[in-house]
Coordinates of C-alpha atoms and ligand atoms in Angstrom, one line a residue:
X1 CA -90.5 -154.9 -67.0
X2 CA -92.3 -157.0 -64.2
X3 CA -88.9 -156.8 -62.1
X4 CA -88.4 -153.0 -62.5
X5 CA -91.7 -152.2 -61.9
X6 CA -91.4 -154.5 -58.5
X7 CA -88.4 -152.6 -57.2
X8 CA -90.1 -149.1 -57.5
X9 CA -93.0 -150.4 -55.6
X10 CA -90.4 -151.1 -52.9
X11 CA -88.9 -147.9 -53.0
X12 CA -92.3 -146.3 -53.2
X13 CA -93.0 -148.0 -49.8
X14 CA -90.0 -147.0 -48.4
X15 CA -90.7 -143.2 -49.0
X16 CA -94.4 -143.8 -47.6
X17 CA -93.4 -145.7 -44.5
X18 CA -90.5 -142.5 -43.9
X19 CA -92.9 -139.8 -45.2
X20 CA -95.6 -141.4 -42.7
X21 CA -93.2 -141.3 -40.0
X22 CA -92.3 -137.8 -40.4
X23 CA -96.3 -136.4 -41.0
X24 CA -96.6 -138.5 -37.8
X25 CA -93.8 -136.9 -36.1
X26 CA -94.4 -133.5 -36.8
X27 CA -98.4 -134.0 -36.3
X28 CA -98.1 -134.7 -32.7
X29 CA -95.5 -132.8 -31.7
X30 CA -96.0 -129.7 -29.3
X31 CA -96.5 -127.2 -31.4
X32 CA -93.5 -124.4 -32.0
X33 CA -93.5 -121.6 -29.8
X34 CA -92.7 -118.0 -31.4
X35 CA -93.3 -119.8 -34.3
X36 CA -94.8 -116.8 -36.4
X37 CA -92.0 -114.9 -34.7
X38 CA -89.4 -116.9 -36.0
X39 CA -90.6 -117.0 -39.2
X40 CA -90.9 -113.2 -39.4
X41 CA -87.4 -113.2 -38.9
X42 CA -86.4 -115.4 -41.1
X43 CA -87.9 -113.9 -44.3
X44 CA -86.5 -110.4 -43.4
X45 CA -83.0 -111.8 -43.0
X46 CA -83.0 -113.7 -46.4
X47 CA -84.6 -111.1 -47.8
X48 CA -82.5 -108.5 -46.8
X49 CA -79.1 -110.7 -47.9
X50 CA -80.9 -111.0 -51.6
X51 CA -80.5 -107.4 -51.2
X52 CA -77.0 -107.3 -50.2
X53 CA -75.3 -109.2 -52.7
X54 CA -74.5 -108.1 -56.1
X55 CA -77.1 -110.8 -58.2
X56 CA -79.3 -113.1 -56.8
X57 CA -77.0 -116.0 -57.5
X58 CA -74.1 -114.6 -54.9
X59 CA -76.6 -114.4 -52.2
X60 CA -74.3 -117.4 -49.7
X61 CA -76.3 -117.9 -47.0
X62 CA -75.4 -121.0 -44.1
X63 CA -77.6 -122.9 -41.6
X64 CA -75.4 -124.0 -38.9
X65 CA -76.9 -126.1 -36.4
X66 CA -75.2 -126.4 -33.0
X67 CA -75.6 -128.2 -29.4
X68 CA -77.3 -131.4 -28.9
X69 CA -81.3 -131.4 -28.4
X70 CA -82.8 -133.2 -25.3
X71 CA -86.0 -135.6 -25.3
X72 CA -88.2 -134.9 -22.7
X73 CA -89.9 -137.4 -20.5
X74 CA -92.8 -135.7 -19.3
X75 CA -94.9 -133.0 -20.8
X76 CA -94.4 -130.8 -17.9
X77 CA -91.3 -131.7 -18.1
X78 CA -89.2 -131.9 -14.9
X79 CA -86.4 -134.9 -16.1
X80 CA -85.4 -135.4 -20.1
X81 CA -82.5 -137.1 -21.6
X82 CA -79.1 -135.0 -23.2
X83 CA -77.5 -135.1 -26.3
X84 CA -73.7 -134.4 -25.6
X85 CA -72.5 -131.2 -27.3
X86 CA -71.0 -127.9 -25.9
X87 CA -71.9 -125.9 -29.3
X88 CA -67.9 -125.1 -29.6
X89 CA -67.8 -126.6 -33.3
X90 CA -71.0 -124.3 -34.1
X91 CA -70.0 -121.1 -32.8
X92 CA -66.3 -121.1 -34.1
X93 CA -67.7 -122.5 -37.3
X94 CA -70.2 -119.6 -37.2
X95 CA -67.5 -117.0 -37.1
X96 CA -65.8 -118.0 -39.7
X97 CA -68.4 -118.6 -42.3
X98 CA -69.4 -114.6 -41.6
X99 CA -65.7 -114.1 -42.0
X100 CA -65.6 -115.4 -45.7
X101 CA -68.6 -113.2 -46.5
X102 CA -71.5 -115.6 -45.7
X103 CA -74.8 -115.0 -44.0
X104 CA -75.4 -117.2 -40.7
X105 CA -78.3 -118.8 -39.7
X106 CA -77.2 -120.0 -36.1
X107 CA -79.6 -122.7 -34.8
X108 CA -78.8 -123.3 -31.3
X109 CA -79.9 -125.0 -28.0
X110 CA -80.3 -123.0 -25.6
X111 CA -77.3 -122.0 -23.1
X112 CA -74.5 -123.4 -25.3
X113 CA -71.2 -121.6 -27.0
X114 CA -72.0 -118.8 -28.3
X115 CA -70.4 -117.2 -31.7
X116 CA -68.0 -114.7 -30.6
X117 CA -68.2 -115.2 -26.7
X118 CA -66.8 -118.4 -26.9
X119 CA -63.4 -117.5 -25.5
X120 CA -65.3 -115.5 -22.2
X121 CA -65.3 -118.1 -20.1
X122 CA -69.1 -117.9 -18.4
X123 CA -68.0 -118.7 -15.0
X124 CA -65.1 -116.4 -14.5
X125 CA -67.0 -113.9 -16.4
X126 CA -67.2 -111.3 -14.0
X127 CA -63.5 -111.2 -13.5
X128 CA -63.4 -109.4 -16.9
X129 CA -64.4 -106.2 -15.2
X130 CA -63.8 -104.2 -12.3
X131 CA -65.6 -101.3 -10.8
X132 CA -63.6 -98.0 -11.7
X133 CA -64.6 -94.0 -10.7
X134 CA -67.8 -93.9 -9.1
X135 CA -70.6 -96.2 -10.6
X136 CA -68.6 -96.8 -13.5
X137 CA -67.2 -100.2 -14.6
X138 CA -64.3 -101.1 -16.8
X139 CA -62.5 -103.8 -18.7
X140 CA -59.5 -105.3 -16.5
X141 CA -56.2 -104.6 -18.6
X142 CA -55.4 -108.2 -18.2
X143 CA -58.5 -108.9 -20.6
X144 CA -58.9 -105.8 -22.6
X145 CA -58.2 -107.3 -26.0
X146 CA -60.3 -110.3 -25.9
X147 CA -63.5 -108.7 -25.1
X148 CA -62.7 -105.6 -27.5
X149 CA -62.3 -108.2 -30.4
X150 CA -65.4 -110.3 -29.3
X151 CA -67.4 -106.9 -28.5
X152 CA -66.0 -105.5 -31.6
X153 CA -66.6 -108.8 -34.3
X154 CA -70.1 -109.6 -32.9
X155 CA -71.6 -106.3 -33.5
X156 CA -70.1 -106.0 -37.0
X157 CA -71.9 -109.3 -37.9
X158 CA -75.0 -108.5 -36.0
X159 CA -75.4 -104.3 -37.7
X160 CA -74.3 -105.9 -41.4
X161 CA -77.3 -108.4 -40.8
X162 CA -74.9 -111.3 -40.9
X163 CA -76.4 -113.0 -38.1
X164 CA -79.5 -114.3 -37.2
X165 CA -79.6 -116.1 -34.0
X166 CA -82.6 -118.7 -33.3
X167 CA -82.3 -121.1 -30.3
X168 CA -84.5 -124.6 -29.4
X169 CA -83.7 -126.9 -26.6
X170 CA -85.9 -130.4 -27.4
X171 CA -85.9 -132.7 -30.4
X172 CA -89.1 -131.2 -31.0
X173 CA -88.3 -127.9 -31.2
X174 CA -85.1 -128.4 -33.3
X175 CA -86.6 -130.7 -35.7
X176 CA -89.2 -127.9 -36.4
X177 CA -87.3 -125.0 -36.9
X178 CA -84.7 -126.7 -39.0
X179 CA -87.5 -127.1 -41.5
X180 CA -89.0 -124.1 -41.1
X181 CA -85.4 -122.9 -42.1
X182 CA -85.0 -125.2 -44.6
X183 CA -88.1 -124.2 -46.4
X184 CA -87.7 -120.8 -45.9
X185 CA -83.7 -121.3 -47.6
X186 CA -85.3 -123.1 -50.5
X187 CA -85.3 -119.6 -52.7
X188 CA -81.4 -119.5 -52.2
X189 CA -81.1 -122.7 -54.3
X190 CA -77.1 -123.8 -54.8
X191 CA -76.2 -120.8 -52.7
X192 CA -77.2 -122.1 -49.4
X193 CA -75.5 -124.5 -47.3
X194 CA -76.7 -126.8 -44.7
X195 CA -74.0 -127.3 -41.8
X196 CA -75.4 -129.8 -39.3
X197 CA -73.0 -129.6 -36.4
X198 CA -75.9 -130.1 -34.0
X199 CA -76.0 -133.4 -32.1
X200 CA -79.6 -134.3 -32.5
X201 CA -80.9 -137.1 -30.6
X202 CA -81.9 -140.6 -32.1
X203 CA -84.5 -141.8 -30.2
X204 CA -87.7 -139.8 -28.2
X205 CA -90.9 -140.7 -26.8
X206 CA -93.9 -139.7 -28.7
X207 CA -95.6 -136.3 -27.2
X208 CA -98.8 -138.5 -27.4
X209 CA -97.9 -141.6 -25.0
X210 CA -95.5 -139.2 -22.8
X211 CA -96.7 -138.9 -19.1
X212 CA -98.3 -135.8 -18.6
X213 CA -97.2 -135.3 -14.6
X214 CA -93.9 -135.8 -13.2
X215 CA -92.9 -139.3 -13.1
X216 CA -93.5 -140.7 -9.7
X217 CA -90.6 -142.5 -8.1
X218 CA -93.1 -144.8 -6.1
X219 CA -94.1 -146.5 -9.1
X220 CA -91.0 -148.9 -9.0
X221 CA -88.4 -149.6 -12.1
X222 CA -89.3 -147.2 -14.3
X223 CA -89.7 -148.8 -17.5
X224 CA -90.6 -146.1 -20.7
X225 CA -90.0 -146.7 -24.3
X226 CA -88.2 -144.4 -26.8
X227 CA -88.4 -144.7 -30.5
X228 CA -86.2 -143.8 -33.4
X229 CA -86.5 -140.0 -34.5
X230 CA -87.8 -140.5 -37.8
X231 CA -84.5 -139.9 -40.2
X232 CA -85.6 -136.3 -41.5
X233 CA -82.3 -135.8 -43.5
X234 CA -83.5 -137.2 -46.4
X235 CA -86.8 -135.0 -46.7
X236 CA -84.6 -132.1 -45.7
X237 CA -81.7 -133.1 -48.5
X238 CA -84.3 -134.2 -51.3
X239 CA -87.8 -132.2 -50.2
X240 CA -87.6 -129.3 -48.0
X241 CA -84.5 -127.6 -49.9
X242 CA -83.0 -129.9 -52.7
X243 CA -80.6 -127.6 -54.0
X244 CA -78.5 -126.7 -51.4
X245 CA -75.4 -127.9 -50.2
X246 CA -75.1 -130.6 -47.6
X247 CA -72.5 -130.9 -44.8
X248 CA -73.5 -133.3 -41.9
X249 CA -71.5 -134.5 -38.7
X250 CA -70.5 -138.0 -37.8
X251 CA -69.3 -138.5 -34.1
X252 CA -67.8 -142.2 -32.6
X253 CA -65.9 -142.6 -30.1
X254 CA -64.6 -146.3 -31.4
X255 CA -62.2 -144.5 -34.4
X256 CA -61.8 -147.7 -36.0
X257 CA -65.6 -147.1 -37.3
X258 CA -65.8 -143.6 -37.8
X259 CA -64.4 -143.3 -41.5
X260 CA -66.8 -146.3 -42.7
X261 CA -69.7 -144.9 -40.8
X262 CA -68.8 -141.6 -42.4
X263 CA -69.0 -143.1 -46.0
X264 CA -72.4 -144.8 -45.1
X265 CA -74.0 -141.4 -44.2
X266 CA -72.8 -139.6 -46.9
X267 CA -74.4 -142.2 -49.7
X268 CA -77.5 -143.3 -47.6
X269 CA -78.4 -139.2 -47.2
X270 CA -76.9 -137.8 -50.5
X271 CA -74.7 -135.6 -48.6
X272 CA -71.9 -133.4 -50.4
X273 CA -69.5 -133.7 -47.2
X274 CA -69.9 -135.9 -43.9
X275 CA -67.5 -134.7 -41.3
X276 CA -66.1 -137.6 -39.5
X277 CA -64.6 -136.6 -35.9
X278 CA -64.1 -138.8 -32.6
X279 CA -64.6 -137.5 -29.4
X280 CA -61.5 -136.9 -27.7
X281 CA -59.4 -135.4 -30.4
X282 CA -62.3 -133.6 -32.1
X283 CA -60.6 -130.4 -31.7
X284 CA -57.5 -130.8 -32.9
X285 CA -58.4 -132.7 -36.3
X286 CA -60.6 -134.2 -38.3
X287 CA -61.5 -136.0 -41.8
X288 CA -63.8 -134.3 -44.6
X289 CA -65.8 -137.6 -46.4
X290 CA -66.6 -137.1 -50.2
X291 CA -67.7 -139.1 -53.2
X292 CA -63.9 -139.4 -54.1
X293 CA -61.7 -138.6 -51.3
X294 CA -60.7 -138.6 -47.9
X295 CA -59.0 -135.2 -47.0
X296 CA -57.6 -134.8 -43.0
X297 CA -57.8 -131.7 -41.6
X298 CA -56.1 -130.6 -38.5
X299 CA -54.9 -127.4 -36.8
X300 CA -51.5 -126.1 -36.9
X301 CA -51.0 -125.2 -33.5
X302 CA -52.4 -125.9 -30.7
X303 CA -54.1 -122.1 -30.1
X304 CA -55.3 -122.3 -33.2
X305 CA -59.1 -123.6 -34.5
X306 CA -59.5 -126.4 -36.4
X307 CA -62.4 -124.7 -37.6
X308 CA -60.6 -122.0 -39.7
X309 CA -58.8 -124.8 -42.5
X310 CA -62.1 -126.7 -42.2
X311 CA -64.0 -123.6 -43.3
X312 CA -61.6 -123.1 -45.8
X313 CA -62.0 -126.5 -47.7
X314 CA -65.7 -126.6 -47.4
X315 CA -65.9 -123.2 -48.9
X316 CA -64.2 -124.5 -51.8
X317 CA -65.9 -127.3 -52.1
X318 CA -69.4 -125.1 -52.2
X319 CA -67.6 -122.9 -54.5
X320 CA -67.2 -125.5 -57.2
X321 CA -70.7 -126.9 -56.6
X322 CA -72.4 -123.7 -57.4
X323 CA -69.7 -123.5 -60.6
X324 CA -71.1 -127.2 -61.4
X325 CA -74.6 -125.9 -61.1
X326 CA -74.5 -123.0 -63.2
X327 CA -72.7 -125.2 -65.7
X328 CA -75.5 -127.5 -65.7
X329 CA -78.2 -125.1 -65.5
X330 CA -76.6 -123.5 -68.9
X331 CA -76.8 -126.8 -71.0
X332 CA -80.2 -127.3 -70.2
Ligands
9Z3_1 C1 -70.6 -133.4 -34.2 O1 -70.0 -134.4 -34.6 C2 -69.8 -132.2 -33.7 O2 -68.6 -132.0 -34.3 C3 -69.6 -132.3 -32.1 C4 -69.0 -131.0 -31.7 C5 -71.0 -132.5 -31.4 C6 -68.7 -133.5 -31.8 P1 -68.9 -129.6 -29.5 O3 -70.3 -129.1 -29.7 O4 -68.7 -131.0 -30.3 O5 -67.9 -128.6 -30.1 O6 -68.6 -129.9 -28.1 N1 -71.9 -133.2 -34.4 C7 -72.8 -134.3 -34.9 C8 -73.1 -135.3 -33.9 C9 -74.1 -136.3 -34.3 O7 -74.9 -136.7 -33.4 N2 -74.1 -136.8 -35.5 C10 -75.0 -137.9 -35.9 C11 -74.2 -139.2 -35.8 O8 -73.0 -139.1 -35.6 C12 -75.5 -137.7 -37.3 S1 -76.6 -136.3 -37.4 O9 -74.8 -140.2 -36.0

């Protein structure tokens, strides 16, 4: 009795030293711009997809988050650190979740791939047009089809309310709106899915012992210390929305520890899927972590998305969760 009654103790202190770290964290961070905004926007969009779908049990509604976040190194800040990520995984991932029928909530840093646009390259972007009669401008024949589908997919999703777009560029800002998202998916229960594509960074410096000013260059070595971003996966998985569905990311660039690293996430955080990929071949395949297998995905052809089979299996995967839940909900 003695022994079990030590061992919740420890995990009790666990949970208060990470629930301490994460009231600290979100205590002194700059507070969310466009907060109310945001979260406005937010309860219309669910709202409006409860509407949409035939019971409230079908409403299938996705938080895909996409880019990496940066950590600032001065409140007025002038030089911060990156997270690498161009957003491609989010955006293509984006398009086809709305594809299969499911509602998008794209959280995104700022300047990344966009859903749909993807494809338009953003520097030769003006050599999609060319002036025509008068003042007129038109769509070169050489690119008419691309920007017809992408003009023509994107408003689809965005009149059918399939799309709700909501963008962050620091740690801070991310880590806030992913909760705000997450609390405001709770009422979708087995029917939401968490799809955390977004490279978010590990360590920051505190808001409180940042510099204010820009860091002056006179001063020598610079010498600055970062901490760990308190690990908000668990609060997210087990607190802020419990019943969802969990798919997170794991990048390496060492693929002789990706698969193990994989595994460790996806007991340490409860997830239902890790996505294991490595850096250079991340586009062309890679491996979908569960409790009881390994599965490899990879694209067929080279002009092809990995995306689109990866979509696929997750789908079914969420598919027979919800099924599991129902089932266990009607022998309670
Ligand atoms: C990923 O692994 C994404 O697939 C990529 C996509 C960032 C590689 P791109 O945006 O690349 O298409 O250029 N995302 C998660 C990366 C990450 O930082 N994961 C953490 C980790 O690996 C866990 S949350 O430790």
């Amino acid at each position: 009795m003695e022994s079990v009654n030590n061992s919740m103790d420890g995990c009790d202190d666990i949970q208060g030293v990470l629930s301490t770290e994460v009231k600290s964290f979100f205590d002194s961070a700059p507070p969310l711009k466009d907060y109310d905004h945001f979260s406005e926007k937010l309860k219309l969009f669910i709202s409006q997809n409860f509407q949409r779908s035939e019971n409230q049990n079908s409403t299938r509604i996705v938080c895909v988050t996409s880019g990496g976040t940066t950590v600032p190194l001065e409140q007025r800040c002038v030089r911060y650190l990156d997270n690498f990520s161009s957003g491609h995984r989010g955006a293509t991932s984006t398009e086809y979740f709305i594809k299969s029928g499911y509602a998008v909530i794209f959280l995104y840093r700022r300047g990344t791939c966009q859903p749909y646009s993807r494809n338009l390259g953003e520097e030769t972007f003006l050599e999609y047009f060319e002036p025509s009669k008068g003042t007129e401008i038109q769509v070169r024949q050489s690119h008419d089809e691309e920007v017809k589908n992408a003009v023509r997919d994107y408003h689809t999703a965005a009149e059918k309310g399939m799309l709700l777009k909501l963008p962050f560029t620091t740690i801070f800002e991310y880590l806030q709106l992913l909760k705000l998202v997450a609390l405001s998916m709770k009422c979708i229960g087995s029917g939401g899915i968490f799809y955390l594509a977004a490279a978010a960074s590990d360590f920051f410096v505190p808001w409180d012992s940042m510099a204010e000013h820009k860091i002056q260059s006179s001063g020598g070595p610079l010498d600055m210390r970062l901490i760990p971003v308190p690990k908000l996966l668990s609060v997210l998985r087990n607190e802020w929305a419990p019943s969802a569905f969990y798919i997170s990311f794991k990048l390496e660039t060492d693929s002789e520890i990706l698969l193990n690293k994989a595994d460790m996430a996806l007991k340490k955080y409860g997830m239902h899927a890790v996505v294991a990929n490595e850096l250079t071949t991340r586009k062309e395949e890679v491996v979908v972590v569960t409790s009881n297998k390994k599965i490899t995905v990879r694209r067929c052809h080279q002009d092809e998305d990995v995306e689109k089979p990866l979509i696929e299996l997750l789908i079914m995967q969420h598919s027979q969760y919800i099924q599991q839940k129902q089932l266990g909900n009607a022998y309670l």
